[in-house]
Amino acid sequence: IVEYLNFKTNSSYRYSSDKTRRTINARLNEGFTLDDFKKVIDIKTTQWLGDQKMEQYLRPETLFGTKFESYLNTKLPNQKEQKTECDEYDLLR
């Protein structure tokens, strides 16, 4: 996860940092997956990379913190929301 973040942001965060490990482990314990982390990194680098004000927040403690699920559900302008038909029973499952 940290290697992918470093690659996308040209940074050098350490995966061995206690704060980074705690933050990532908290999200993993909530059931989020590696693909979820990559998606958040992709979304936020698309939005924030190159923005002087926001680029500083492309760090583990921000991306993988308490707003992680919100970041994960962010729709980028070129993403189409996919909807499927379902009946009321499916919604209650």
JSON list of C-alpha atoms in Angstrom, two decimals:
[
{"chain": "A", "resi": 1, "resn": "ILE", "atom": "CA", "xyz": [0.00, 0.00, 0.00]},
{"chain": "A", "resi": 2, "resn": "VAL", "atom": "CA", "xyz": [2.72, 2.44, 1.00]},
{"chain": "A", "resi": 3, "resn": "GLU", "atom": "CA", "xyz": [4.88, 1.47, -1.99]},
{"chain": "A", "resi": 4, "resn": "TYR", "atom": "CA", "xyz": [1.93, 2.21, -4.29]},
{"chain": "A", "resi": 5, "resn": "LEU", "atom": "CA", "xyz": [1.39, 5.59, -2.60]},
{"chain": "A", "resi": 6, "resn": "ASN", "atom": "CA", "xyz": [5.09, 6.41, -2.93]},
{"chain": "A", "resi": 7, "resn": "PHE", "atom": "CA", "xyz": [5.05, 5.42, -6.60]},
{"chain": "A", "resi": 8, "resn": "LYS", "atom": "CA", "xyz": [1.97, 7.52, -7.40]},
{"chain": "A", "resi": 9, "resn": "THR", "atom": "CA", "xyz": [3.15, 10.59, -5.46]},
{"chain": "A", "resi": 10, "resn": "ASN", "atom": "CA", "xyz": [6.91, 10.30, -5.89]},
{"chain": "A", "resi": 11, "resn": "SER", "atom": "CA", "xyz": [7.24, 10.23, -2.10]},
{"chain": "A", "resi": 12, "resn": "SER", "atom": "CA", "xyz": [9.22, 8.12, 0.33]},
{"chain": "A", "resi": 13, "resn": "TYR", "atom": "CA", "xyz": [6.87, 7.25, 3.18]},
{"chain": "A", "resi": 14, "resn": "ARG", "atom": "CA", "xyz": [8.00, 4.31, 5.31]},
{"chain": "A", "resi": 15, "resn": "TYR", "atom": "CA", "xyz": [5.68, 1.36, 5.79]},
{"chain": "A", "resi": 16, "resn": "SER", "atom": "CA", "xyz": [7.44, 0.67, 9.09]},
{"chain": "A", "resi": 17, "resn": "SER", "atom": "CA", "xyz": [6.19, 3.89, 10.69]},
{"chain": "A", "resi": 18, "resn": "ASP", "atom": "CA", "xyz": [3.95, 3.09, 13.69]},
{"chain": "A", "resi": 19, "resn": "LYS", "atom": "CA", "xyz": [1.39, 5.75, 12.76]},
{"chain": "A", "resi": 20, "resn": "THR", "atom": "CA", "xyz": [1.16, 4.52, 9.16]},
{"chain": "A", "resi": 21, "resn": "ARG", "atom": "CA", "xyz": [0.85, 0.88, 10.23]},
{"chain": "A", "resi": 22, "resn": "ARG", "atom": "CA", "xyz": [-1.85, 1.69, 12.80]},
{"chain": "A", "resi": 23, "resn": "THR", "atom": "CA", "xyz": [-3.84, 3.70, 10.28]},
{"chain": "A", "resi": 24, "resn": "ILE", "atom": "CA", "xyz": [-3.65, 1.01, 7.59]},
{"chain": "A", "resi": 25, "resn": "ASN", "atom": "CA", "xyz": [-4.40, -1.79, 10.06]},
{"chain": "A", "resi": 26, "resn": "ALA", "atom": "CA", "xyz": [-7.45, 0.09, 11.33]},
{"chain": "A", "resi": 27, "resn": "ARG", "atom": "CA", "xyz": [-8.92, 0.17, 7.82]},
{"chain": "A", "resi": 28, "resn": "LEU", "atom": "CA", "xyz": [-8.01, -3.47, 7.17]},
{"chain": "A", "resi": 29, "resn": "ASN", "atom": "CA", "xyz": [-9.74, -4.43, 10.42]},
{"chain": "A", "resi": 30, "resn": "GLU", "atom": "CA", "xyz": [-12.84, -2.65, 9.13]},
{"chain": "A", "resi": 31, "resn": "GLY", "atom": "CA", "xyz": [-12.82, -4.97, 6.11]},
{"chain": "A", "resi": 32, "resn": "PHE", "atom": "CA", "xyz": [-11.31, -2.74, 3.45]},
{"chain": "A", "resi": 33, "resn": "THR", "atom": "CA", "xyz": [-9.12, -4.42, 0.83]},
{"chain": "A", "resi": 34, "resn": "LEU", "atom": "CA", "xyz": [-5.88, -3.70, -0.99]},
{"chain": "A", "resi": 35, "resn": "ASP", "atom": "CA", "xyz": [-7.92, -2.64, -4.02]},
{"chain": "A", "resi": 36, "resn": "ASP", "atom": "CA", "xyz": [-9.80, -0.15, -1.82]},
{"chain": "A", "resi": 37, "resn": "PHE", "atom": "CA", "xyz": [-6.53, 1.43, -0.75]},
{"chain": "A", "resi": 38, "resn": "LYS", "atom": "CA", "xyz": [-5.32, 1.64, -4.34]},
{"chain": "A", "resi": 39, "resn": "LYS", "atom": "CA", "xyz": [-8.62, 3.19, -5.42]},
{"chain": "A", "resi": 40, "resn": "VAL", "atom": "CA", "xyz": [-8.38, 5.89, -2.72]},
{"chain": "A", "resi": 41, "resn": "ILE", "atom": "CA", "xyz": [-4.80, 6.63, -3.75]},
{"chain": "A", "resi": 42, "resn": "ASP", "atom": "CA", "xyz": [-5.82, 6.83, -7.43]},
{"chain": "A", "resi": 43, "resn": "ILE", "atom": "CA", "xyz": [-8.80, 9.09, -6.71]},
{"chain": "A", "resi": 44, "resn": "LYS", "atom": "CA", "xyz": [-6.96, 11.47, -4.45]},
{"chain": "A", "resi": 45, "resn": "THR", "atom": "CA", "xyz": [-3.83, 11.72, -6.61]},
{"chain": "A", "resi": 46, "resn": "THR", "atom": "CA", "xyz": [-6.08, 12.53, -9.56]},
{"chain": "A", "resi": 47, "resn": "GLN", "atom": "CA", "xyz": [-7.75, 15.27, -7.52]},
{"chain": "A", "resi": 48, "resn": "TRP", "atom": "CA", "xyz": [-4.87, 16.64, -5.46]},
{"chain": "A", "resi": 49, "resn": "LEU", "atom": "CA", "xyz": [-1.58, 16.02, -7.28]},
{"chain": "A", "resi": 50, "resn": "GLY", "atom": "CA", "xyz": [-0.38, 19.32, -8.71]},
{"chain": "A", "resi": 51, "resn": "ASP", "atom": "CA", "xyz": [-2.65, 21.38, -6.44]},
{"chain": "A", "resi": 52, "resn": "GLN", "atom": "CA", "xyz": [-0.33, 23.34, -4.15]},
{"chain": "A", "resi": 53, "resn": "LYS", "atom": "CA", "xyz": [-2.94, 23.57, -1.41]},
{"chain": "A", "resi": 54, "resn": "MET", "atom": "CA", "xyz": [-4.02, 19.92, -1.41]},
{"chain": "A", "resi": 55, "resn": "GLU", "atom": "CA", "xyz": [-0.91, 18.02, -2.49]},
{"chain": "A", "resi": 56, "resn": "GLN", "atom": "CA", "xyz": [0.46, 18.12, 1.06]},
{"chain": "A", "resi": 57, "resn": "TYR", "atom": "CA", "xyz": [-2.42, 15.85, 2.13]},
{"chain": "A", "resi": 58, "resn": "LEU", "atom": "CA", "xyz": [-1.31, 12.97, -0.09]},
{"chain": "A", "resi": 59, "resn": "ARG", "atom": "CA", "xyz": [0.07, 11.17, 2.94]},
{"chain": "A", "resi": 60, "resn": "PRO", "atom": "CA", "xyz": [-0.88, 7.98, 4.78]},
{"chain": "A", "resi": 61, "resn": "GLU", "atom": "CA", "xyz": [-2.40, 9.63, 7.84]},
{"chain": "A", "resi": 62, "resn": "THR", "atom": "CA", "xyz": [-4.81, 11.65, 5.69]},
{"chain": "A", "resi": 63, "resn": "LEU", "atom": "CA", "xyz": [-5.65, 9.13, 2.98]},
{"chain": "A", "resi": 64, "resn": "PHE", "atom": "CA", "xyz": [-6.09, 6.14, 5.28]},
{"chain": "A", "resi": 65, "resn": "GLY", "atom": "CA", "xyz": [-7.58, 7.99, 8.25]},
{"chain": "A", "resi": 66, "resn": "THR", "atom": "CA", "xyz": [-11.17, 8.40, 9.38]},
{"chain": "A", "resi": 67, "resn": "LYS", "atom": "CA", "xyz": [-12.35, 9.81, 6.03]},
{"chain": "A", "resi": 68, "resn": "PHE", "atom": "CA", "xyz": [-11.15, 6.73, 4.12]},
{"chain": "A", "resi": 69, "resn": "GLU", "atom": "CA", "xyz": [-14.61, 5.43, 3.25]},
{"chain": "A", "resi": 70, "resn": "SER", "atom": "CA", "xyz": [-15.70, 8.87, 2.08]},
{"chain": "A", "resi": 71, "resn": "TYR", "atom": "CA", "xyz": [-12.63, 9.10, -0.15]},
{"chain": "A", "resi": 72, "resn": "LEU", "atom": "CA", "xyz": [-13.32, 5.60, -1.46]},
{"chain": "A", "resi": 73, "resn": "ASN", "atom": "CA", "xyz": [-16.81, 6.62, -2.54]},
{"chain": "A", "resi": 74, "resn": "THR", "atom": "CA", "xyz": [-15.75, 9.81, -4.28]},
{"chain": "A", "resi": 75, "resn": "LYS", "atom": "CA", "xyz": [-16.86, 9.92, -7.90]},
{"chain": "A", "resi": 76, "resn": "LEU", "atom": "CA", "xyz": [-14.49, 11.52, -10.34]},
{"chain": "A", "resi": 77, "resn": "PRO", "atom": "CA", "xyz": [-16.07, 13.60, -13.11]},
{"chain": "A", "resi": 78, "resn": "ASN", "atom": "CA", "xyz": [-15.29, 10.99, -15.78]},
{"chain": "A", "resi": 79, "resn": "GLN", "atom": "CA", "xyz": [-16.66, 8.07, -13.73]},
{"chain": "A", "resi": 80, "resn": "LYS", "atom": "CA", "xyz": [-20.18, 6.94, -14.51]},
{"chain": "A", "resi": 81, "resn": "GLU", "atom": "CA", "xyz": [-22.29, 5.69, -11.66]},
{"chain": "A", "resi": 82, "resn": "GLN", "atom": "CA", "xyz": [-23.42, 2.17, -12.36]},
{"chain": "A", "resi": 83, "resn": "LYS", "atom": "CA", "xyz": [-26.92, 1.26, -11.28]},
{"chain": "A", "resi": 84, "resn": "THR", "atom": "CA", "xyz": [-28.58, -2.08, -11.55]},
{"chain": "A", "resi": 85, "resn": "GLU", "atom": "CA", "xyz": [-32.22, -2.96, -11.32]},
{"chain": "A", "resi": 86, "resn": "CYS", "atom": "CA", "xyz": [-33.27, -4.75, -8.18]},
{"chain": "A", "resi": 87, "resn": "ASP", "atom": "CA", "xyz": [-36.48, -5.32, -6.31]},
{"chain": "A", "resi": 88, "resn": "GLU", "atom": "CA", "xyz": [-37.23, -4.26, -2.75]},
{"chain": "A", "resi": 89, "resn": "TYR", "atom": "CA", "xyz": [-36.21, -7.68, -1.40]},
{"chain": "A", "resi": 90, "resn": "ASP", "atom": "CA", "xyz": [-32.69, -7.28, -2.80]},
{"chain": "A", "resi": 91, "resn": "LEU", "atom": "CA", "xyz": [-32.33, -3.92, -1.05]},
{"chain": "A", "resi": 92, "resn": "LEU", "atom": "CA", "xyz": [-33.15, -5.48, 2.31]},
{"chain": "A", "resi": 93, "resn": "ARG", "atom": "CA", "xyz": [-30.59, -8.28, 2.04]}
]
